XYZ file of C-alpha atoms in Angstrom:
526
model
C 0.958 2.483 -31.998
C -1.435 -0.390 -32.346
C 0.370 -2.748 -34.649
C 3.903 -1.884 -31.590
C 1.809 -3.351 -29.162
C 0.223 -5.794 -31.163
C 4.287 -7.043 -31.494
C 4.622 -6.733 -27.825
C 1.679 -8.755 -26.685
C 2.885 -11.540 -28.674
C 5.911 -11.462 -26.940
C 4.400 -11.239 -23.599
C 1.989 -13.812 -24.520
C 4.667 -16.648 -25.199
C 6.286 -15.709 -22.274
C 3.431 -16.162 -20.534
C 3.098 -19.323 -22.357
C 6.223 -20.620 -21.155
C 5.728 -19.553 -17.783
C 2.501 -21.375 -17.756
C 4.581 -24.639 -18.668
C 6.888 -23.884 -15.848
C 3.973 -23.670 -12.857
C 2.369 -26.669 -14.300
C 5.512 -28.300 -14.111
C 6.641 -27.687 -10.757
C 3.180 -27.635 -9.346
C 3.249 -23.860 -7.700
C 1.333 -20.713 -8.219
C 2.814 -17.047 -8.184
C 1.303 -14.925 -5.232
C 0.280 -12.249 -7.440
C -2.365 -14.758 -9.028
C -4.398 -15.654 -6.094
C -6.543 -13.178 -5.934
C -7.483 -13.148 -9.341
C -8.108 -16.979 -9.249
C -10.337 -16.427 -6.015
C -12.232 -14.272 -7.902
C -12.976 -16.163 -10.807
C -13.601 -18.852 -8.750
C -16.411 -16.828 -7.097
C -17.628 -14.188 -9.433
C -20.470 -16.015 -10.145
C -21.582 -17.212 -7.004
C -24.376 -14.938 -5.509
C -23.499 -16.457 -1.823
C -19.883 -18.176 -2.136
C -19.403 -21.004 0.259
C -16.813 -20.129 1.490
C -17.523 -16.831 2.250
C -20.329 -18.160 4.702
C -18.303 -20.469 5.897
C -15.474 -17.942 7.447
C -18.197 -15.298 8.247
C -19.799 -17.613 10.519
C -16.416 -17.708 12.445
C -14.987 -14.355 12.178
C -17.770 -11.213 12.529
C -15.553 -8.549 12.957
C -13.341 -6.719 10.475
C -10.200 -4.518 10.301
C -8.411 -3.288 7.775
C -5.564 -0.433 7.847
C -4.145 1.290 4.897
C -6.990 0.555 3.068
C -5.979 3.204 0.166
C -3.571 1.017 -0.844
C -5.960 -1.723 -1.327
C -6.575 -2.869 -4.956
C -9.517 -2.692 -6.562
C -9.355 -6.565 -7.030
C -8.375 -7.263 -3.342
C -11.411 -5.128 -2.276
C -14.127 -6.920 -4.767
C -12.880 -10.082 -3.378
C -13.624 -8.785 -0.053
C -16.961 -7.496 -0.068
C -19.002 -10.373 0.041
C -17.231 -11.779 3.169
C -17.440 -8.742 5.209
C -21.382 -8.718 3.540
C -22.334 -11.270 4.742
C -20.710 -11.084 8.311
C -22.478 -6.943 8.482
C -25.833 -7.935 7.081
C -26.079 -11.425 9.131
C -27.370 -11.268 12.932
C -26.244 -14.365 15.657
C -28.786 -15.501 18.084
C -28.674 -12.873 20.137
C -29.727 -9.909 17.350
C -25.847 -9.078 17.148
C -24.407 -8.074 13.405
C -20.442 -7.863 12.324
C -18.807 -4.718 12.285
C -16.328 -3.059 9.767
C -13.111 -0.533 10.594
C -11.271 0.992 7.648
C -8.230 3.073 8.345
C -6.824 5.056 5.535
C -5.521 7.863 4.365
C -5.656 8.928 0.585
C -3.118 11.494 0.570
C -0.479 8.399 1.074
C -1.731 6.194 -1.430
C 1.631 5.628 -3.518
C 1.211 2.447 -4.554
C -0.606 2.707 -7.671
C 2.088 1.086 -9.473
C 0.947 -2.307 -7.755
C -2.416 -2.153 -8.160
C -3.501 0.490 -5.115
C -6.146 3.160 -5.848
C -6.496 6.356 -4.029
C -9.708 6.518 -6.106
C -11.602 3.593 -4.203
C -10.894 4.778 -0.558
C -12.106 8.516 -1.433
C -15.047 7.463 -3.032
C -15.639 5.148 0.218
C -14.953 8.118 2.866
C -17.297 10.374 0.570
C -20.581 11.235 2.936
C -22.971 11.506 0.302
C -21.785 8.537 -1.479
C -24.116 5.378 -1.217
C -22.213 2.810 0.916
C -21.215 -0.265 -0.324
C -22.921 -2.028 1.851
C -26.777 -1.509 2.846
C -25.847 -0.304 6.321
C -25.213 3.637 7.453
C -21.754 4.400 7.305
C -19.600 7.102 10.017
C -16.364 8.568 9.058
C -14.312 9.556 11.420
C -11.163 12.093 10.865
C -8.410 12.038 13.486
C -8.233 15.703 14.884
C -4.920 15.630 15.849
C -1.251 15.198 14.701
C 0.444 13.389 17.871
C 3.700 12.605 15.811
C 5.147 15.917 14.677
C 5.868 19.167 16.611
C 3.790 21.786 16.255
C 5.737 23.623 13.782
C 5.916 21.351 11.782
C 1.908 20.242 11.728
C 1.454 24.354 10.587
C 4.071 24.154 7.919
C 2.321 20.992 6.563
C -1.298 22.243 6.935
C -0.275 25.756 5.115
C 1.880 24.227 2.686
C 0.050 21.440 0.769
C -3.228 23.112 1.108
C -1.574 26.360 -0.368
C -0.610 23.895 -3.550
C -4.062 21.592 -3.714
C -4.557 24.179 -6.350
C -1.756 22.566 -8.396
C -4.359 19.759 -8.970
C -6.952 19.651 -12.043
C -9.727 17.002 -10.727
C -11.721 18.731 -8.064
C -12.003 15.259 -6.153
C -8.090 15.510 -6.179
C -8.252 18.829 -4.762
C -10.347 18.677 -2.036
C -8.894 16.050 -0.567
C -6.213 18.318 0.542
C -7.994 21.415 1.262
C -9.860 19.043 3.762
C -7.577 17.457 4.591
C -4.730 19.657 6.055
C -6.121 20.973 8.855
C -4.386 18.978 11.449
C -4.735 20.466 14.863
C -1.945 20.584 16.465
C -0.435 19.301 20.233
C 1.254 20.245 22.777
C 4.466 19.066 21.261
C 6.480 22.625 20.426
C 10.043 23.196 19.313
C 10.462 21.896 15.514
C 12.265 23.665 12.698
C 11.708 23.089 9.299
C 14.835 24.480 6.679
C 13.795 25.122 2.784
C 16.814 25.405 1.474
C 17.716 25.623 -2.686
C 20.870 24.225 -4.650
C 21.469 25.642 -8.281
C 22.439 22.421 -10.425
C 23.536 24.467 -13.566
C 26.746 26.172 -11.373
C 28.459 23.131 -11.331
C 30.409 20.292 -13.145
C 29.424 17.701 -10.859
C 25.845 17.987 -10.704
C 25.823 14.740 -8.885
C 27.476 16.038 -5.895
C 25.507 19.098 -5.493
C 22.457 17.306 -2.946
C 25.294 15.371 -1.496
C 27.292 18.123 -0.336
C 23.935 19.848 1.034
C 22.934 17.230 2.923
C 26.278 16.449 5.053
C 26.332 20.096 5.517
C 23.065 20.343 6.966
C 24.403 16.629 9.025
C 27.644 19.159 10.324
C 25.820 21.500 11.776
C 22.925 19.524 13.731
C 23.237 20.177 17.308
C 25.691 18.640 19.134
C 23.335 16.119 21.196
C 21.931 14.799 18.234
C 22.424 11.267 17.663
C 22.846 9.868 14.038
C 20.910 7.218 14.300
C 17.796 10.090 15.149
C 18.248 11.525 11.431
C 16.945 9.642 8.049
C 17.436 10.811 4.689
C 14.677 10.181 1.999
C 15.318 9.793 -0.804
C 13.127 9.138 -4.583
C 15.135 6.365 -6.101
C 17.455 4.034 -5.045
C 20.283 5.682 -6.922
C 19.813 8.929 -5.431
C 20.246 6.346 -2.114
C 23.621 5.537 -3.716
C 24.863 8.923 -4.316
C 24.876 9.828 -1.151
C 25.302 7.082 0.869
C 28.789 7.235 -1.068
C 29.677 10.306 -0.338
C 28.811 10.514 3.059
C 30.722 7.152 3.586
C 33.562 8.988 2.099
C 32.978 11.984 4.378
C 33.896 9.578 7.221
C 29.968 9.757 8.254
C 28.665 6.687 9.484
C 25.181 5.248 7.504
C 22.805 2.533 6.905
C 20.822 2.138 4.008
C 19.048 -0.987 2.599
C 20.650 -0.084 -0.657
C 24.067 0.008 0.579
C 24.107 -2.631 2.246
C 23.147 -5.443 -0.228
C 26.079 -7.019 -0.724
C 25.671 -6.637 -4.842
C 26.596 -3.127 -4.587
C 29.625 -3.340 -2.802
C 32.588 -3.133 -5.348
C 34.771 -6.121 -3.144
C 31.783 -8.464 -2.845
C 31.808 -8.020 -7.041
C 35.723 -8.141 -7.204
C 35.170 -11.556 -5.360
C 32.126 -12.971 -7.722
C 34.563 -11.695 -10.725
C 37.322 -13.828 -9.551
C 35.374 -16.644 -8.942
C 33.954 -16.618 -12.748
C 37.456 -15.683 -14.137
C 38.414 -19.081 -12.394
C 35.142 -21.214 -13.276
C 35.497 -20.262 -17.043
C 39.000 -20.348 -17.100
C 39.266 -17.339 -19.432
C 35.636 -14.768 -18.759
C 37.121 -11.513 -20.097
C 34.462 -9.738 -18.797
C 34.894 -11.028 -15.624
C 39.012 -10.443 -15.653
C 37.951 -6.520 -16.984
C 35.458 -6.159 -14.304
C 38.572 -8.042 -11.265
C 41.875 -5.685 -13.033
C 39.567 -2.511 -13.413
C 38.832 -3.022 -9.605
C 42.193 -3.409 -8.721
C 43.891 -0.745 -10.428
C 41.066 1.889 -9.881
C 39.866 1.064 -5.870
C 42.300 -1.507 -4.276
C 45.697 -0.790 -5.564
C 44.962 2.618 -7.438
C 48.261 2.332 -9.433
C 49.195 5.389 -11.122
C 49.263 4.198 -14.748
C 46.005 2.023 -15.239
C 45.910 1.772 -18.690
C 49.739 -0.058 -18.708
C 48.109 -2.193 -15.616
C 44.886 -3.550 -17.462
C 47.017 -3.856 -20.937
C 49.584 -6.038 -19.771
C 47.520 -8.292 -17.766
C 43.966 -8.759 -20.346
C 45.205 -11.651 -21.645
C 47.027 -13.864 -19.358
C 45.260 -16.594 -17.907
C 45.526 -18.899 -14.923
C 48.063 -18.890 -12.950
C 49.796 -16.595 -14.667
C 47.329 -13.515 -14.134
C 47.915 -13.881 -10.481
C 51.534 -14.343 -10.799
C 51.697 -10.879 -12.372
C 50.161 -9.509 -9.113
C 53.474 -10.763 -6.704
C 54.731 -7.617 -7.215
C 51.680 -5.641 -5.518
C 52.386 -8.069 -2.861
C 49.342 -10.424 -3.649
C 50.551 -14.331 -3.546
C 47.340 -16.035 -4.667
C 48.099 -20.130 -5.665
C 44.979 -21.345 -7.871
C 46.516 -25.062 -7.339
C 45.869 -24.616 -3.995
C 42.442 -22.670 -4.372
C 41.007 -25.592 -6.592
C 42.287 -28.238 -4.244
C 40.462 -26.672 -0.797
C 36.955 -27.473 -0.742
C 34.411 -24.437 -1.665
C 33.939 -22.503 1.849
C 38.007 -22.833 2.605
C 39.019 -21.802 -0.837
C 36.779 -18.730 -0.636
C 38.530 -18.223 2.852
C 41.971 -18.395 0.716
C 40.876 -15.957 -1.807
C 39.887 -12.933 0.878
C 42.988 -13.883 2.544
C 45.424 -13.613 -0.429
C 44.329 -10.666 -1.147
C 44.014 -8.875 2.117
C 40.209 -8.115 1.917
C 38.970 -8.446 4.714
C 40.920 -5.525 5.987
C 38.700 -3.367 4.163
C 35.240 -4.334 4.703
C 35.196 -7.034 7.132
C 31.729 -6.796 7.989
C 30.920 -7.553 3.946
C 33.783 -9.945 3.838
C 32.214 -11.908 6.714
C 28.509 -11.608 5.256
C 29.686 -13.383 2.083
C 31.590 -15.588 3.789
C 28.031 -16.327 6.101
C 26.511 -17.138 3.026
C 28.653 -19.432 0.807
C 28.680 -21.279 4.314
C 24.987 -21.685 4.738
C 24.774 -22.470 0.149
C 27.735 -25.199 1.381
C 26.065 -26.957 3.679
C 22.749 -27.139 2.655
C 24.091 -28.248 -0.702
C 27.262 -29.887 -0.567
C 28.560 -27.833 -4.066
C 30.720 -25.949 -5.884
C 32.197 -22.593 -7.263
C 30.062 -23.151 -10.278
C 26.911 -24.119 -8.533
C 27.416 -20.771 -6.134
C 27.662 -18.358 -9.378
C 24.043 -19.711 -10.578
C 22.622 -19.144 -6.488
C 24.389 -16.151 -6.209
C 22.713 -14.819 -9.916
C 19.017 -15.991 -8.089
C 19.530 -14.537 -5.181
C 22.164 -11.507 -5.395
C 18.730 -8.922 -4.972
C 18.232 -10.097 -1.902
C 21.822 -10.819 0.136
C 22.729 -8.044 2.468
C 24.368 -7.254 5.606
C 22.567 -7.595 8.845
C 23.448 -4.259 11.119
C 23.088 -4.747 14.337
C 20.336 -2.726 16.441
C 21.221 0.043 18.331
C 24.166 1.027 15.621
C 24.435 5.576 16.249
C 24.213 6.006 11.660
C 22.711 8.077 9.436
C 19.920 5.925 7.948
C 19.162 6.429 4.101
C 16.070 4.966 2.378
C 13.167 5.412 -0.318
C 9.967 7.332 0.157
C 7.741 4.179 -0.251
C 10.176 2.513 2.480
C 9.443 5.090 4.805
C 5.906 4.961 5.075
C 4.459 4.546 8.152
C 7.567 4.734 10.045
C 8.902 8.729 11.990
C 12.093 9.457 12.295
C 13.176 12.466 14.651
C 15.106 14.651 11.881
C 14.462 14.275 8.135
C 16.379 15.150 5.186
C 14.666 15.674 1.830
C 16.859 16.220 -0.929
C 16.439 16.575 -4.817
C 14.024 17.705 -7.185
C 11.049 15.407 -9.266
C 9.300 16.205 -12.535
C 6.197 15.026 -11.849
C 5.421 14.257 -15.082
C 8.042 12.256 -15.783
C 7.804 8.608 -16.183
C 10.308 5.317 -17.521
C 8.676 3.966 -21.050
C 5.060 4.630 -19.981
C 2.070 2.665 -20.871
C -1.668 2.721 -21.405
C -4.759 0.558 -22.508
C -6.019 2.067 -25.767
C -9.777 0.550 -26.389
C -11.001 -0.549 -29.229
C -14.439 1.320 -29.658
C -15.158 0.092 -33.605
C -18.041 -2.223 -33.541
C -15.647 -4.988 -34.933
C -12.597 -5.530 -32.446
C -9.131 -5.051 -34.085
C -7.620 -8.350 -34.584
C -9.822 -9.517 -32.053
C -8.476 -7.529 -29.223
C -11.078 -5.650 -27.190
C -8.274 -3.021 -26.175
C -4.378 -2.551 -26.415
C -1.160 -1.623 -24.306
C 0.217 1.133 -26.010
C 2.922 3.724 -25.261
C 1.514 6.504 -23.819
C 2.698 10.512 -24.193
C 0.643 13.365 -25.584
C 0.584 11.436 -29.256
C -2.662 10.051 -27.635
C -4.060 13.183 -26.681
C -4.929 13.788 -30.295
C -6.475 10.684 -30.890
C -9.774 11.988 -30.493
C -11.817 12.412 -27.686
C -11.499 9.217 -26.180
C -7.861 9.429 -26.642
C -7.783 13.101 -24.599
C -10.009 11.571 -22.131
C -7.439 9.354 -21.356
C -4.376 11.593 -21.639
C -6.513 14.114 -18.363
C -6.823 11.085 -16.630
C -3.300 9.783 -16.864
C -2.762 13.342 -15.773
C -4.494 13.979 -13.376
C -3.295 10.174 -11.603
C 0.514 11.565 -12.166
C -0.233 15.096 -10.062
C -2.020 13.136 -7.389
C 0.390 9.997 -7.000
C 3.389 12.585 -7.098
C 1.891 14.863 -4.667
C 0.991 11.921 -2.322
C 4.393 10.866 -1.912
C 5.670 14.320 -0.932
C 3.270 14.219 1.131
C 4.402 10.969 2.736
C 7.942 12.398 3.017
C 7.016 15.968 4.805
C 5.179 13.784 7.335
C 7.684 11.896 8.703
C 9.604 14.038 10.862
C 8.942 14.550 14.517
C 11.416 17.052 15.486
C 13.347 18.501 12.278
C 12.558 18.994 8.581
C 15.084 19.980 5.871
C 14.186 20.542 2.553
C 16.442 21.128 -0.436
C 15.538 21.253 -3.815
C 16.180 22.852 -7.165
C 16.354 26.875 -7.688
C 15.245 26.509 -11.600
C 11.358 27.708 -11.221
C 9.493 26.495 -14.841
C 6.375 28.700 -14.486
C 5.008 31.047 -12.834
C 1.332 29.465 -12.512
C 0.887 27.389 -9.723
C -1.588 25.511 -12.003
C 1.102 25.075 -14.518
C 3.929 23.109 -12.054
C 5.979 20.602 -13.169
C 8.404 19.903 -9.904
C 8.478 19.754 -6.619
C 10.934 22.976 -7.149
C 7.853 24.975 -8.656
C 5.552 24.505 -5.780
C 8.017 25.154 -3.008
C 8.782 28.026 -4.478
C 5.196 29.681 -5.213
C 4.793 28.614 -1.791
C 7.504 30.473 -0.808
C 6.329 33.474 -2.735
C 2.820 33.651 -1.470
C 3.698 33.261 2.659
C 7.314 34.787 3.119
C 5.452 37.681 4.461
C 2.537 36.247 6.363
């Protein structure tokens, strides 16, 4: 383990190296670094100049979602807001300090947010940071949700607070689910449970759920009143796809980026077939297009053989006969915008998707005239930027709207749909610092980024001690952001999820399947 990431810090430390060289170079600074460099910068100052200076103008402080404040951000706070809180102005008047927060839906660990800090800060008997008497406040109410459900909420996630290990963990929910609730009756929440293992096409199986639960909403319902939450953005895929195909109308920040639309690709494919005058990925990528989604001929194989190496003018002559008449003389000859008009024309695209036809169109318009270049200077933008193009949707537009837990918070939507299952446990390549604890540090290192699974669990104590922590983070983090997703609905709540149940021990969970189910179990009577 050591001497992997011994091999992997080297590689992250020339990159870092050449990194360096490029900021020096161009004279910039990544965002991520500032507030590290502010606090090195100030660490050692017992009164930082600054500080004083910007408390003397600003006394009063507020800062919301404070759980998802880092532990860096927050050090680098402190001794403004100190100063402003322990300072008085002529007339005997001090600053004052709001936090708003809410540990439950702190699910940003990942970036450097720590439930951890903003329960030890709401914790009564805890010393405050700062030498002033602290009040915390709890909102009583739930004004967003109907009463039903607030209850289903309050009686479910305190019924599985027992799923967590670390008491701090734990009470956090017991304490803090029991929303009262308003005035606001008439909600309806649906558990309902797929079985992934009687299928083929386990892929389809939420999909199909989910636009039968959208068929059977009440007639008045508008589409645009119902969101869809999903865990990843490929779940977002799935079935944004097959709702699309389902003749259901949706909008999804996934979707719509132009890089994962199959025509806006066809396009970028042509244009590097052309720029490279022979990319045979490129041509694969343009004929597999064609024969599979745009001309679905019957015999693809025969399509993509005779046509994977021609080149030039010649490829596109062999597409007359699918009534596609595409010139490259005259695509070369028009200048950029035009001959990207030419291309979408020849080959009838934008009677498909107009509205991603015309976006892409928007774009090499605005890269034209702001640079005055060509085919081969729009394949580099288009690599920089392709994360970030997508298609504006006008306001007011009556679709289904798709999007990721993290997306969703802080926003309510009237009806929710929560499809799909999560191990909680699981995670992509994990990682953890390993300390050193000899007397001598190994190769100089005072710790090390190694991979983490139970392997470090028997490492000795320290090594468990880590492993329960890890834990413990995983449970919380994972129950946070179902937590996040339950909460979102004002009106309507459907649940679906998996009917495989891995234990029978609360305590012993590994998906969300488990504790919906020993939920389930414990209150179908009550």
């Amino acid at each position: 383990l050591i001497l992997k990431s011994l091999i992997q810090m080297a590689v992250l430390k020339q990159i870092n190296a050449s990194l360096n060289d490029l900021k020096e170079q161009n004279n910039i600074r990544l965002n991520a670094e500032f507030n590290r460099l502010i606090s090195d910068q100030l660490k050692d100052e017992p009164a930082p100049f600054i500080y004083e200076r910007i408390g003397e103008k600003f006394r009063y402080y507020f800062i919301d979602e404070m759980q998802d404040t880092s532990e860096l951000q927050w050090q680098n706070l402190i001794p403004l807001i100190e100063n402003s809180l322990t300072s008085e102005t002529i007339d005997g008047q001090t600053g004052k300090l709001m936090l708003v927060g809410d540990a439950k839906q702190a699910i940003y660990r990942w970036r450097g947010g720590k439930a951890e800090q903003f329960i030890q800060l709401t914790h009564k008997d805890e010393a405050s940071v700062f030498p002033i008497e602290k009040e915390v406040k709890s909102l009583a109410f739930n004004y967003r949700s109907s009463s039903e459900i607030v209850q289903f909420n309050n009686a479910f996630f305190t019924h599985v607070s027992d799923f967590l290990k670390k008491d701090s963990y734990k009470q956090l929910y017991i304490s803090g689910n029991n929303q009262k609730i308003s005035e606001k009756a008439g909600g309806y929440v649906q558990v309902s449970f797929v079985d992934e293992s009687e299928t083929d096409d386990k892929e389809l199986v939420y999909p199909k759920k989910v636009l039968e639960i959208i068929n059977n909403l009440e007639a008045n319902t508008d589409l645009s009143d119902v969101c869809i939450l999903v865990r990843t953005k490929k779940q977002g895929i799935t079935i944004s796809k097959f709702l699309s195909e389902n003749e259901v109308p949706i909008i999804s920040s996934e979707t719509l980026l132009l890089k994962n639309n199959s025509l806006i690709n066809f396009v970028i494919d042509v244009f590097s077939f052309i720029n490279e005058g022979f990319n045979k990925e490129a041509l694969a990528n343009a004929l597999c297009f064609l024969s599979n989604e745009y001309l679905k001929v019957e015999n693809i194989h025969l399509f993509l053989s005779k046509r994977m190496n021609l080149s030039g003018q010649d490829l596109f002559d062999s597409l007359i006969e699918y009534n596609i008449n595409f010139k490259l003389k005259e695509f070369v000859a028009l200048p950029f915008y035009d001959a990207a008009e030419y291309l979408i024309r020849s080959f009838n695209l934008k009677e498909f998707d107009l509205v991603f036809m015309q976006s892409l169109l928007d774009i090499i318009l605005e890269f034209n005239q702001k640079n005055n270049a060509g085919i081969a200077e729009f394949l580099e933008y288009w690599e920089r930027k392709k994360d970030s193009f997508s298609v504006v949707m006008p306001e007011g537009q009556n679709a289904v709207q798709i999007m990721t837990i993290h997306k969703s918070k802080g926003l309510e939507f009237s009806v929710v749909i929560f499809p799909y299952d999560l191990n909680m446990y699981r995670e992509i390549n994990p990682k953890t610092w390993y300390a050193n604890l000899n007397s001598e540090k190994f190769l100089g290192l005072e710790s090390s980024l190694v991979d983490y699974s139970k392997k470090v669990k028997y490492t000795g104590d320290y090594g468990a001690q880590i492993y329960e922590e890890h834990q413990n983070e995983l449970e919380l983090d994972n129950l946070n952001l179902l937590y996040v997703a339950l909460t979102r609905p004002i009106n309507q709540l459907y649940i679906i999820t998996n009917t495989q149940k891995t234990t029978k021990e609360l305590e012993a969970s590994k998906s969300y399947s488990d504790l919906f189910t020993d939920f389930l179990q414990n209150h179908i009577d009550k």
